[in-house]
Amino acid sequence: MSMKMVILGLLLERNMHPYEIKLVMKERTMDQMMKLQMGSLYYAVDKLAGEGHIESVEVIHSSDRPDKTIYRITDKGKTLFEQLVLQQIKKTDIFYHPLYTALAFSRHIDQSKVEKLLEERIRETEHRVNYAYQVYEEHIAVVPRSALHAMYGKYEHSLTELKWLKRLYADVTERKLNDVGTPLDL
């Protein structure tokens, strides 16, 4: 996901300063959809401002903390935003799950170690499933349906991963990873 696209999209909703953008990104769990580093956020804001895609509308001065610059999106920024959204929708990048390669060879190692790691992974994924659904529920009255689709998509992907991990775990506990010629229990 493009940091520039997220910044521009959030500025379409309302004028904000970079730290506020970060807070909204975290609240909507965008930090789980992309790398979120304050340095890259500020860099992208500076770059967008330098290119005329966003502009300063107000600088709030404070004696005990750094000045806050409030930004808004420009017409040029709206055009770029549309291009970035359409590019992102067109992307068909193949997702390489980190477990796929390990699974191909996991039958050659101590299955109790694989079992233990899968137990941990299942617990983490259960937490992700519950959290993703909670985020979706909490935002129904707050964000547009387009954002709800992203949130619910995160929930469904996590749920699918959980089902897959549990099926894999069952095969590991029954020591079936070496079996050949039997279909999976779907």
CSV table of C-alpha atoms in Angstrom, one decimal, residues 4-9 48 52-54 73-87:
chain,number,residue,atom,x,y,z
A,4,LYS,CA,1.3,8.7,-0.4
A,5,MET,CA,-2.1,7.2,-1.2
A,6,VAL,CA,-3.0,6.8,2.5
A,7,ILE,CA,-1.9,10.4,3.3
A,8,LEU,CA,-3.9,11.8,0.5
A,9,GLY,CA,-7.0,9.7,1.2
A,48,LEU,CA,3.8,15.6,-1.3
A,52,GLY,CA,2.2,20.6,-4.6
A,53,HIS,CA,-0.1,17.7,-3.8
A,54,ILE,CA,-0.8,19.0,-0.3
A,73,ILE,CA,-5.1,18.1,-0.2
A,74,THR,CA,-4.9,20.2,-3.4
A,75,ASP,CA,-6.6,19.6,-6.7
A,76,LYS,CA,-3.3,18.3,-8.0
A,77,GLY,CA,-3.2,15.9,-5.0
A,78,LYS,CA,-6.7,14.7,-5.7
A,79,THR,CA,-5.6,13.8,-9.3
A,80,LEU,CA,-2.6,11.9,-7.9
A,81,PHE,CA,-4.7,10.2,-5.3
A,82,GLU,CA,-7.1,8.8,-8.0
A,83,GLN,CA,-4.1,7.5,-10.0
A,84,LEU,CA,-2.6,5.8,-6.9
A,85,VAL,CA,-5.9,4.2,-5.9
A,86,LEU,CA,-6.5,2.8,-9.5
A,87,GLN,CA,-2.9,1.6,-9.7
